[in-house]
Structures are given as structure tokens and as C-alpha cells.
Amino acid sequence: MLHALILILICQLLGEMAARALGLPLPGPVLGMVLLLAALVALPRLGLLVRPVAQGILAHLSLLFVPAGVGVVGHVATLGGQTGAILLAVVVSTVLAITVGALTFAAVARLTGSQDD
Amino acid sequence: MTDFAEIWSYLSQGPLLWLTATLCAYALGDACFRLAGRSPLVNPVLVAVAALAVLLHVTATPYATYFEGAQFVHFLLGPATVALALPLYDSLPRLRRALWPALAALVAGSFTAALSALAIAKALGVDGPVLASLAPKSATAPVAIGIAERMGGSPTLTAVLVILTGITGAVVATPLLNALRLRDWRARGFAVGLTSHGIGTARALQVHPTAGAFAALGMALNALATALIAPLSLSLIQQGIP
């Protein structure tokens, strides 16, 4: 568990350093994810090491958004008189984007004959 | 014997109380989710946030005090994002076969998210920095905040809109995709991760492992795409091109 945690944190650390040093528009953890993916491809045995810890963290991924969500509650008031318009824009655009994204994926998958197992 | 007020004033200063409260609130949300037959309308994050917001209000606790305890949970968002490499790695052969569907869905979905939000908000009289804060809301929070700042948006407002988008996506995704009769877990997961970033990905992981892996992919790709698509969409809408 210790080594898995070290590996994950080092990937994140390298990601943060690369994002800052190269001025990339991506956050460090996303680069860290790419790094860990590359490490797993290069050394598949690392998967055995990381798997229990990664699955442990990901099993409760939703929990990690709770603190930020609580912060949002206090700020909804700051939207002011435009609250209704903004909420409508958020909800409708989210429904549309999921619909368009999923239908496009399915349509192009059919066209290119890309099937799932 | 020390009275309750003294114990409270001691506990409310340290991180232990609010860290425990955060975990308990989430456990409560998760229990409600299970009791409701895993209905997507009872989102564990939403229940936990509501419970904690009421608790903070009743005890007159400032958010900064709460966050001293909750920051340990919040910090894990970074390592958790890195850990998403594992489901991605597990689905790598399937991701390679789904390259074109994923790229097409990325462009179509990312433009839809930004353009439709901006068009609706502008039609209802929203303008300026608020529009700039709205454009990148489907990207994961740190990316969206960086993009919004470059376009003259507000970081706090962007964070609020990102979380609201995430929770909306997590709540509507399952009923919406069922109504569309889409059974391809790759398409379902990818669209949810693309639109509602980490919160949507967390929801997709609960539903199906394939959906979870493709949601992680959608989130990562849209973090990249939004950096280009959000500024483009904003200038399109501001110049009055529908």
C-alpha cells in the first residue's frame, strides 16, 4: 500500500511540476493520470501494485466532492438577480451535452463498426 | 465536569469534528441512496452537501472553519484523478477501438455544452464576466477556473457552476440515457464524463465499470478540448452568431 501511494503521489507531483514548468493549460493531477497510464503501459506489473489502493480511492470518488459542494452553497447567493437564468442555462446545457455526446458516440460507433465486447 | 459549550468550542477549532461530520454526512447520503433503491435522483453528494450546509448554518460555523477539517478529503481529489489511470489502463484495448466515436463525441459534446449554456444565458440577459465563467463549466474544476480567468471570468463563480454542472449531470444522466434507449456503456459513460467531469465520472463508476472508464476518458479529453472550445464559443456568442 505504501509503495502504491508513493507511486500515485509522485505521478501527481511530476504532473504539477510539468504543468507549472511548461505553462500547460492542464491541471497537474490530469497530467499525473497520463503519466501513471504511461507507466502502466510500460510496466504492466505496476498494475498489481497500484490496483488495491487505486480501487480503494475510486470506490468513494463521490465523497471527495463534498467539501467543494458545501462551499458552493454559500456562493449560490452571489449569483444575484441572474440566478434563475444561470441555473436554467446550466441544467439545459448539461442535458443537451449528454444527449448530443452520447448519440454522437453511438452513431459514429455504428458507422465505423466499432463494437464493444 | 466541563460543560458542553466548552467541549464544543474546543472541538470546533480543530479539524477532527468537521472531518468526521463530512464522512458521516456522506455515509448518510449513501444510505439514503441505497434506501431509495439506488435512484439517481437521490445523489449521495447532494444529500451530504445539503446536510452539511444545514449543520453549518445551525451551528453558525464559517466555511473556512469547516474546510480546515474537510481539506483532508478535498486533497484526495488530486490522487484520485491520478488513480483514474487504472480503469483507463484496463479499458485501453477497447478505447483504441473506440477512437473515432470518442473524438466525434468530444467535439460535438464540448461545443454543445458551451454554446447552449452561453446562448440560453445571453438570451435571458446574462452578460460579461458571468458568460466567461459559464463557458468552461463542463471541464474539471481546476481547468475550468484557469480557462475562465483567462477569458475575464470569476474563479469563484466558475467553481460554483462547475459543481452545479457536475451534480446536474450525475442526477439526470441515468434517466436521460435510459429515455434515449442507449445501451452502449461506452457512449453513456463518455458523454457523462465529458459533460460533468469528476462528479459524473464518480456516478458512472457506480453504475458500470465500462461506463466509469469511458467517463474518465471523456473527462480527461474535455479538459484539453475546453481550453480551445470555450474561448471560441464565447467569441461566437458575443459576436451574435447563433
Short mmCIF file of N, CA and C in Angstrom, two decimals, chain B residues 11-165:
data_model
loop_
_atom_site.label_atom_id
_atom_site.label_comp_id
_atom_site.label_asym_id
_atom_site.label_seq_id
_atom_site.Cartn_x
_atom_site.Cartn_y
_atom_site.Cartn_z
N LEU B 11 -13.66 21.55 20.31
CA LEU B 11 -13.75 20.70 19.12
C LEU B 11 -13.92 21.50 17.84
N SER B 12 -14.68 22.60 17.92
CA SER B 12 -14.99 23.33 16.69
C SER B 12 -13.76 24.07 16.15
N GLN B 13 -12.70 24.12 16.94
CA GLN B 13 -11.48 24.76 16.44
C GLN B 13 -10.57 23.80 15.67
N GLY B 14 -10.68 22.52 15.95
CA GLY B 14 -9.77 21.56 15.31
C GLY B 14 -10.39 20.94 14.06
N PRO B 15 -9.59 20.20 13.31
CA PRO B 15 -10.09 19.60 12.08
C PRO B 15 -10.93 18.33 12.30
N LEU B 16 -10.79 17.70 13.49
CA LEU B 16 -11.41 16.38 13.70
C LEU B 16 -12.93 16.41 13.52
N LEU B 17 -13.57 17.42 14.13
CA LEU B 17 -15.03 17.48 14.14
C LEU B 17 -15.60 17.51 12.72
N TRP B 18 -15.06 18.41 11.87
CA TRP B 18 -15.65 18.59 10.55
C TRP B 18 -15.22 17.53 9.56
N LEU B 19 -14.06 16.91 9.84
CA LEU B 19 -13.67 15.76 9.01
C LEU B 19 -14.65 14.61 9.27
N THR B 20 -14.92 14.37 10.57
CA THR B 20 -15.88 13.31 10.93
C THR B 20 -17.26 13.62 10.37
N ALA B 21 -17.67 14.90 10.49
CA ALA B 21 -19.00 15.29 10.01
C ALA B 21 -19.12 15.05 8.50
N THR B 22 -18.03 15.34 7.76
CA THR B 22 -18.06 15.16 6.30
C THR B 22 -18.27 13.69 5.94
N LEU B 23 -17.49 12.81 6.64
CA LEU B 23 -17.62 11.38 6.36
C LEU B 23 -19.00 10.86 6.76
N CYS B 24 -19.51 11.34 7.91
CA CYS B 24 -20.84 10.90 8.36
C CYS B 24 -21.92 11.37 7.39
N ALA B 25 -21.81 12.64 6.93
CA ALA B 25 -22.81 13.17 6.01
C ALA B 25 -22.82 12.36 4.72
N TYR B 26 -21.63 11.95 4.27
CA TYR B 26 -21.57 11.16 3.04
C TYR B 26 -22.15 9.76 3.26
N ALA B 27 -21.84 9.19 4.44
CA ALA B 27 -22.41 7.87 4.77
C ALA B 27 -23.93 7.96 4.81
N LEU B 28 -24.44 9.07 5.34
CA LEU B 28 -25.90 9.29 5.37
C LEU B 28 -26.44 9.39 3.95
N GLY B 29 -25.74 10.16 3.09
CA GLY B 29 -26.16 10.29 1.69
C GLY B 29 -26.17 8.94 0.99
N ASP B 30 -25.13 8.16 1.26
CA ASP B 30 -25.03 6.84 0.63
C ASP B 30 -26.15 5.92 1.11
N ALA B 31 -26.48 6.01 2.43
CA ALA B 31 -27.56 5.19 2.98
C ALA B 31 -28.90 5.58 2.35
N CYS B 32 -29.12 6.91 2.17
CA CYS B 32 -30.36 7.38 1.53
C CYS B 32 -30.43 6.85 0.10
N PHE B 33 -29.28 6.89 -0.59
CA PHE B 33 -29.19 6.41 -1.98
C PHE B 33 -29.60 4.94 -2.07
N ARG B 34 -29.10 4.12 -1.12
CA ARG B 34 -29.44 2.69 -1.11
C ARG B 34 -30.90 2.47 -0.75
N LEU B 35 -31.37 3.23 0.28
CA LEU B 35 -32.78 3.10 0.71
C LEU B 35 -33.73 3.46 -0.41
N ALA B 36 -33.31 4.41 -1.27
CA ALA B 36 -34.17 4.84 -2.38
C ALA B 36 -34.03 3.90 -3.58
N GLY B 37 -33.47 2.70 -3.34
CA GLY B 37 -33.31 1.73 -4.42
C GLY B 37 -32.31 2.20 -5.47
N ARG B 38 -31.23 2.87 -5.03
CA ARG B 38 -30.18 3.40 -5.90
C ARG B 38 -30.75 4.32 -6.97
N SER B 39 -31.79 5.07 -6.61
CA SER B 39 -32.37 6.02 -7.56
C SER B 39 -31.38 7.15 -7.82
N PRO B 40 -31.14 7.48 -9.11
CA PRO B 40 -30.17 8.54 -9.41
C PRO B 40 -30.63 9.91 -8.91
N LEU B 41 -31.91 10.05 -8.59
CA LEU B 41 -32.39 11.35 -8.11
C LEU B 41 -31.91 11.62 -6.69
N VAL B 42 -31.62 10.55 -5.92
CA VAL B 42 -31.08 10.72 -4.57
C VAL B 42 -29.56 10.61 -4.67
N ASN B 43 -28.93 11.71 -5.05
CA ASN B 43 -27.48 11.69 -5.24
C ASN B 43 -26.77 11.84 -3.89
N PRO B 44 -25.84 10.91 -3.54
CA PRO B 44 -25.19 10.97 -2.23
C PRO B 44 -24.46 12.29 -1.97
N VAL B 45 -23.85 12.86 -3.03
CA VAL B 45 -23.14 14.14 -2.85
C VAL B 45 -24.14 15.24 -2.49
N LEU B 46 -25.27 15.24 -3.19
CA LEU B 46 -26.29 16.26 -2.97
C LEU B 46 -26.84 16.17 -1.54
N VAL B 47 -27.13 14.94 -1.08
CA VAL B 47 -27.66 14.74 0.27
C VAL B 47 -26.63 15.20 1.31
N ALA B 48 -25.35 14.80 1.11
CA ALA B 48 -24.30 15.15 2.07
C ALA B 48 -24.11 16.66 2.11
N VAL B 49 -24.08 17.30 0.95
CA VAL B 49 -23.89 18.76 0.89
C VAL B 49 -25.04 19.47 1.59
N ALA B 50 -26.27 19.03 1.34
CA ALA B 50 -27.43 19.66 1.96
C ALA B 50 -27.37 19.50 3.48
N ALA B 51 -27.04 18.28 3.95
CA ALA B 51 -26.98 18.02 5.40
C ALA B 51 -25.92 18.90 6.06
N LEU B 52 -24.75 18.99 5.42
CA LEU B 52 -23.66 19.78 6.00
C LEU B 52 -23.98 21.27 5.96
N ALA B 53 -24.62 21.73 4.88
CA ALA B 53 -24.96 23.14 4.77
C ALA B 53 -25.92 23.53 5.90
N VAL B 54 -26.89 22.65 6.18
CA VAL B 54 -27.83 22.92 7.28
C VAL B 54 -27.08 22.94 8.61
N LEU B 55 -26.20 21.95 8.80
CA LEU B 55 -25.43 21.85 10.04
C LEU B 55 -24.56 23.09 10.27
N LEU B 56 -23.88 23.55 9.22
CA LEU B 56 -23.02 24.73 9.34
C LEU B 56 -23.87 25.96 9.66
N HIS B 57 -25.05 26.03 9.04
CA HIS B 57 -25.93 27.17 9.26
C HIS B 57 -26.44 27.19 10.70
N VAL B 58 -26.87 26.02 11.18
CA VAL B 58 -27.44 25.92 12.53
C VAL B 58 -26.38 26.23 13.59
N THR B 59 -25.15 25.76 13.37
CA THR B 59 -24.09 25.97 14.36
C THR B 59 -23.33 27.27 14.11
N ALA B 60 -23.75 28.04 13.11
CA ALA B 60 -23.10 29.32 12.75
C ALA B 60 -21.60 29.13 12.53
N THR B 61 -21.23 28.04 11.85
CA THR B 61 -19.81 27.76 11.58
C THR B 61 -19.43 28.34 10.22
N PRO B 62 -18.37 29.15 10.16
CA PRO B 62 -17.95 29.67 8.86
C PRO B 62 -17.36 28.55 7.98
N TYR B 63 -17.45 28.74 6.65
CA TYR B 63 -16.95 27.72 5.74
C TYR B 63 -15.45 27.47 5.95
N ALA B 64 -14.70 28.53 6.25
CA ALA B 64 -13.25 28.39 6.44
C ALA B 64 -12.95 27.41 7.58
N THR B 65 -13.73 27.48 8.67
CA THR B 65 -13.54 26.56 9.80
C THR B 65 -13.87 25.14 9.37
N TYR B 66 -14.99 25.01 8.64
CA TYR B 66 -15.39 23.69 8.14
C TYR B 66 -14.28 23.11 7.27
N PHE B 67 -13.73 23.96 6.39
CA PHE B 67 -12.78 23.45 5.39
C PHE B 67 -11.47 22.98 6.03
N GLU B 68 -11.14 23.51 7.25
CA GLU B 68 -9.93 23.04 7.92
C GLU B 68 -9.99 21.55 8.17
N GLY B 69 -11.19 21.04 8.45
CA GLY B 69 -11.34 19.61 8.63
C GLY B 69 -11.53 18.91 7.30
N ALA B 70 -12.35 19.53 6.41
CA ALA B 70 -12.72 18.87 5.16
C ALA B 70 -11.59 18.85 4.15
N GLN B 71 -10.55 19.67 4.39
CA GLN B 71 -9.48 19.75 3.38
C GLN B 71 -8.77 18.41 3.17
N PHE B 72 -8.81 17.54 4.18
CA PHE B 72 -8.12 16.24 4.02
C PHE B 72 -8.85 15.38 2.98
N VAL B 73 -10.18 15.51 2.98
CA VAL B 73 -10.97 14.82 1.97
C VAL B 73 -10.77 15.49 0.61
N HIS B 74 -10.82 16.82 0.62
CA HIS B 74 -10.68 17.60 -0.61
C HIS B 74 -9.33 17.31 -1.29
N PHE B 75 -8.28 17.17 -0.47
CA PHE B 75 -6.94 16.94 -1.02
C PHE B 75 -6.89 15.67 -1.87
N LEU B 76 -7.67 14.67 -1.46
CA LEU B 76 -7.62 13.36 -2.15
C LEU B 76 -8.13 13.43 -3.58
N LEU B 77 -8.77 14.56 -3.96
CA LEU B 77 -9.21 14.70 -5.35
C LEU B 77 -8.04 14.55 -6.32
N GLY B 78 -6.88 15.10 -5.96
CA GLY B 78 -5.70 15.01 -6.83
C GLY B 78 -5.26 13.57 -7.04
N PRO B 79 -4.91 12.85 -5.94
CA PRO B 79 -4.54 11.44 -6.09
C PRO B 79 -5.63 10.60 -6.76
N ALA B 80 -6.90 10.92 -6.50
CA ALA B 80 -7.99 10.15 -7.12
C ALA B 80 -7.99 10.35 -8.63
N THR B 81 -7.71 11.57 -9.07
CA THR B 81 -7.64 11.84 -10.51
C THR B 81 -6.52 11.01 -11.12
N VAL B 82 -5.36 10.97 -10.45
CA VAL B 82 -4.24 10.16 -10.93
C VAL B 82 -4.65 8.68 -10.99
N ALA B 83 -5.37 8.23 -9.95
CA ALA B 83 -5.77 6.82 -9.86
C ALA B 83 -6.72 6.42 -10.98
N LEU B 84 -7.38 7.39 -11.63
CA LEU B 84 -8.28 7.07 -12.75
C LEU B 84 -7.50 6.44 -13.91
N ALA B 85 -6.15 6.53 -13.86
CA ALA B 85 -5.34 5.87 -14.88
C ALA B 85 -5.60 4.37 -14.89
N LEU B 86 -5.96 3.80 -13.73
CA LEU B 86 -6.15 2.35 -13.65
C LEU B 86 -7.35 1.85 -14.47
N PRO B 87 -8.59 2.41 -14.24
CA PRO B 87 -9.68 1.99 -15.13
C PRO B 87 -9.40 2.31 -16.60
N LEU B 88 -8.68 3.41 -16.87
CA LEU B 88 -8.32 3.73 -18.26
C LEU B 88 -7.42 2.64 -18.83
N TYR B 89 -6.42 2.23 -18.02
CA TYR B 89 -5.48 1.20 -18.47
C TYR B 89 -6.22 -0.11 -18.75
N ASP B 90 -7.16 -0.45 -17.84
CA ASP B 90 -7.91 -1.69 -18.00
C ASP B 90 -8.73 -1.69 -19.30
N SER B 91 -9.17 -0.50 -19.75
CA SER B 91 -10.02 -0.44 -20.95
C SER B 91 -9.24 -0.04 -22.19
N LEU B 92 -7.92 0.04 -22.09
CA LEU B 92 -7.12 0.55 -23.20
C LEU B 92 -7.39 -0.13 -24.54
N PRO B 93 -7.47 -1.48 -24.59
CA PRO B 93 -7.75 -2.10 -25.91
C PRO B 93 -9.09 -1.65 -26.48
N ARG B 94 -10.08 -1.45 -25.59
CA ARG B 94 -11.41 -1.04 -26.06
C ARG B 94 -11.40 0.42 -26.42
N LEU B 95 -10.60 1.23 -25.71
CA LEU B 95 -10.50 2.65 -26.05
C LEU B 95 -9.91 2.81 -27.44
N ARG B 96 -8.90 2.00 -27.77
CA ARG B 96 -8.28 2.11 -29.10
C ARG B 96 -9.30 1.85 -30.19
N ARG B 97 -10.20 0.88 -29.96
CA ARG B 97 -11.20 0.56 -30.96
C ARG B 97 -12.28 1.64 -31.04
N ALA B 98 -12.37 2.49 -30.00
CA ALA B 98 -13.44 3.50 -29.98
C ALA B 98 -12.89 4.90 -30.23
N LEU B 99 -11.75 4.98 -30.94
CA LEU B 99 -11.09 6.27 -31.12
C LEU B 99 -11.98 7.29 -31.85
N TRP B 100 -12.54 6.89 -33.01
CA TRP B 100 -13.34 7.84 -33.80
C TRP B 100 -14.63 8.22 -33.10
N PRO B 101 -15.40 7.27 -32.57
CA PRO B 101 -16.60 7.69 -31.82
C PRO B 101 -16.26 8.65 -30.69
N ALA B 102 -15.14 8.40 -29.98
CA ALA B 102 -14.79 9.26 -28.85
C ALA B 102 -14.44 10.66 -29.32
N LEU B 103 -13.66 10.78 -30.40
CA LEU B 103 -13.27 12.11 -30.87
C LEU B 103 -14.48 12.88 -31.39
N ALA B 104 -15.37 12.20 -32.13
CA ALA B 104 -16.57 12.88 -32.64
C ALA B 104 -17.45 13.35 -31.49
N ALA B 105 -17.65 12.48 -30.49
CA ALA B 105 -18.49 12.83 -29.34
C ALA B 105 -17.85 13.97 -28.56
N LEU B 106 -16.52 13.98 -28.49
CA LEU B 106 -15.81 15.04 -27.76
C LEU B 106 -16.11 16.40 -28.39
N VAL B 107 -15.92 16.52 -29.69
CA VAL B 107 -16.12 17.81 -30.37
C VAL B 107 -17.59 18.22 -30.27
N ALA B 108 -18.50 17.29 -30.60
CA ALA B 108 -19.93 17.62 -30.60
C ALA B 108 -20.41 17.97 -29.19
N GLY B 109 -20.02 17.15 -28.21
CA GLY B 109 -20.49 17.36 -26.83
C GLY B 109 -19.92 18.62 -26.21
N SER B 110 -18.63 18.87 -26.44
CA SER B 110 -17.99 20.02 -25.81
C SER B 110 -18.55 21.33 -26.37
N PHE B 111 -18.76 21.38 -27.70
CA PHE B 111 -19.36 22.57 -28.31
C PHE B 111 -20.80 22.75 -27.82
N THR B 112 -21.56 21.64 -27.74
CA THR B 112 -22.94 21.74 -27.27
C THR B 112 -22.99 22.31 -25.86
N ALA B 113 -22.12 21.79 -24.98
CA ALA B 113 -22.13 22.24 -23.57
C ALA B 113 -21.88 23.74 -23.49
N ALA B 114 -20.86 24.24 -24.19
CA ALA B 114 -20.51 25.65 -24.09
C ALA B 114 -21.51 26.53 -24.82
N LEU B 115 -21.81 26.19 -26.09
CA LEU B 115 -22.67 27.07 -26.90
C LEU B 115 -24.09 27.15 -26.35
N SER B 116 -24.67 26.00 -25.94
CA SER B 116 -26.06 26.05 -25.49
C SER B 116 -26.16 26.82 -24.17
N ALA B 117 -25.19 26.64 -23.27
CA ALA B 117 -25.22 27.38 -22.00
C ALA B 117 -25.12 28.88 -22.26
N LEU B 118 -24.19 29.26 -23.15
CA LEU B 118 -23.99 30.68 -23.43
C LEU B 118 -25.20 31.27 -24.13
N ALA B 119 -25.78 30.54 -25.08
CA ALA B 119 -26.93 31.07 -25.82
C ALA B 119 -28.11 31.28 -24.89
N ILE B 120 -28.39 30.31 -24.02
CA ILE B 120 -29.52 30.44 -23.09
C ILE B 120 -29.29 31.61 -22.14
N ALA B 121 -28.08 31.67 -21.55
CA ALA B 121 -27.79 32.73 -20.59
C ALA B 121 -27.88 34.10 -21.25
N LYS B 122 -27.33 34.22 -22.47
CA LYS B 122 -27.35 35.51 -23.14
C LYS B 122 -28.78 35.92 -23.50
N ALA B 123 -29.58 34.96 -23.94
CA ALA B 123 -30.96 35.26 -24.28
C ALA B 123 -31.74 35.75 -23.06
N LEU B 124 -31.31 35.31 -21.86
CA LEU B 124 -32.01 35.70 -20.63
C LEU B 124 -31.36 36.92 -19.98
N GLY B 125 -30.47 37.57 -20.70
CA GLY B 125 -29.93 38.85 -20.21
C GLY B 125 -28.64 38.77 -19.40
N VAL B 126 -28.00 37.59 -19.35
CA VAL B 126 -26.72 37.46 -18.64
C VAL B 126 -25.61 37.95 -19.58
N ASP B 127 -24.61 38.65 -19.03
CA ASP B 127 -23.53 39.11 -19.93
C ASP B 127 -22.18 39.17 -19.23
N GLY B 128 -21.18 39.61 -19.97
CA GLY B 128 -19.85 39.92 -19.46
C GLY B 128 -19.15 38.79 -18.74
N PRO B 129 -18.61 39.09 -17.55
CA PRO B 129 -17.78 38.11 -16.83
C PRO B 129 -18.56 36.85 -16.47
N VAL B 130 -19.89 36.97 -16.30
CA VAL B 130 -20.67 35.78 -15.95
C VAL B 130 -20.66 34.80 -17.12
N LEU B 131 -20.79 35.32 -18.35
CA LEU B 131 -20.72 34.43 -19.52
C LEU B 131 -19.36 33.75 -19.60
N ALA B 132 -18.31 34.52 -19.33
CA ALA B 132 -16.95 33.94 -19.37
C ALA B 132 -16.79 32.86 -18.31
N SER B 133 -17.49 33.00 -17.18
CA SER B 133 -17.40 31.99 -16.12
C SER B 133 -18.23 30.75 -16.48
N LEU B 134 -19.22 30.95 -17.34
CA LEU B 134 -20.14 29.86 -17.68
C LEU B 134 -19.56 28.95 -18.77
N ALA B 135 -18.81 29.54 -19.71
CA ALA B 135 -18.36 28.80 -20.89
C ALA B 135 -17.60 27.49 -20.59
N PRO B 136 -16.65 27.48 -19.63
CA PRO B 136 -15.87 26.24 -19.44
C PRO B 136 -16.43 25.29 -18.39
N LYS B 137 -17.71 25.42 -17.99
CA LYS B 137 -18.23 24.73 -16.81
C LYS B 137 -18.21 23.20 -16.89
N SER B 138 -18.10 22.63 -18.12
CA SER B 138 -18.09 21.17 -18.22
C SER B 138 -16.71 20.57 -17.99
N ALA B 139 -15.67 21.41 -17.94
CA ALA B 139 -14.32 20.89 -17.68
C ALA B 139 -14.14 20.67 -16.18
N THR B 140 -13.16 19.84 -15.81
CA THR B 140 -12.88 19.60 -14.40
C THR B 140 -12.44 20.92 -13.74
N ALA B 141 -12.79 21.10 -12.43
CA ALA B 141 -12.71 22.41 -11.79
C ALA B 141 -11.40 23.19 -12.01
N PRO B 142 -10.22 22.60 -11.75
CA PRO B 142 -9.01 23.42 -11.92
C PRO B 142 -8.80 23.91 -13.35
N VAL B 143 -9.16 23.11 -14.33
CA VAL B 143 -9.03 23.52 -15.73
C VAL B 143 -10.02 24.64 -16.03
N ALA B 144 -11.27 24.45 -15.63
CA ALA B 144 -12.32 25.42 -15.91
C ALA B 144 -11.96 26.78 -15.29
N ILE B 145 -11.43 26.76 -14.07
CA ILE B 145 -11.10 28.02 -13.40
C ILE B 145 -9.99 28.74 -14.16
N GLY B 146 -8.97 28.00 -14.58
CA GLY B 146 -7.86 28.60 -15.34
C GLY B 146 -8.35 29.22 -16.64
N ILE B 147 -9.23 28.49 -17.35
CA ILE B 147 -9.73 28.97 -18.64
C ILE B 147 -10.60 30.21 -18.43
N ALA B 148 -11.49 30.17 -17.43
CA ALA B 148 -12.40 31.29 -17.16
C ALA B 148 -11.60 32.55 -16.83
N GLU B 149 -10.55 32.39 -16.02
CA GLU B 149 -9.75 33.55 -15.64
C GLU B 149 -9.12 34.21 -16.87
N ARG B 150 -8.64 33.38 -17.79
CA ARG B 150 -8.01 33.93 -19.00
C ARG B 150 -9.01 34.70 -19.86
N MET B 151 -10.33 34.33 -19.74
CA MET B 151 -11.34 35.00 -20.55
C MET B 151 -12.02 36.13 -19.78
N GLY B 152 -11.54 36.43 -18.58
CA GLY B 152 -12.13 37.51 -17.79
C GLY B 152 -13.29 37.07 -16.91
N GLY B 153 -13.39 35.78 -16.62
CA GLY B 153 -14.44 35.29 -15.73
C GLY B 153 -14.01 35.31 -14.28
N SER B 154 -14.94 34.93 -13.38
CA SER B 154 -14.62 34.91 -11.95
C SER B 154 -14.33 33.47 -11.51
N PRO B 155 -13.18 33.26 -10.81
CA PRO B 155 -12.84 31.90 -10.38
C PRO B 155 -13.88 31.28 -9.45
N THR B 156 -14.40 32.08 -8.50
CA THR B 156 -15.37 31.53 -7.54
C THR B 156 -16.65 31.12 -8.25
N LEU B 157 -17.15 32.01 -9.12
CA LEU B 157 -18.38 31.70 -9.83
C LEU B 157 -18.18 30.47 -10.71
N THR B 158 -17.01 30.38 -11.36
CA THR B 158 -16.74 29.22 -12.20
C THR B 158 -16.78 27.94 -11.38
N ALA B 159 -16.15 27.97 -10.19
CA ALA B 159 -16.15 26.78 -9.32
C ALA B 159 -17.59 26.38 -8.99
N VAL B 160 -18.43 27.37 -8.68
CA VAL B 160 -19.83 27.09 -8.36
C VAL B 160 -20.53 26.43 -9.54
N LEU B 161 -20.31 27.01 -10.76
CA LEU B 161 -21.00 26.49 -11.95
C LEU B 161 -20.50 25.10 -12.33
N VAL B 162 -19.20 24.85 -12.10
CA VAL B 162 -18.63 23.53 -12.40
C VAL B 162 -19.29 22.47 -11.52
N ILE B 163 -19.40 22.76 -10.22
CA ILE B 163 -20.00 21.79 -9.29
C ILE B 163 -21.49 21.58 -9.62
N LEU B 164 -22.21 22.68 -9.91
CA LEU B 164 -23.62 22.55 -10.25
C LEU B 164 -23.80 21.70 -11.51
N THR B 165 -22.92 21.91 -12.50
CA THR B 165 -22.98 21.11 -13.73
C THR B 165 -22.72 19.64 -13.42
#
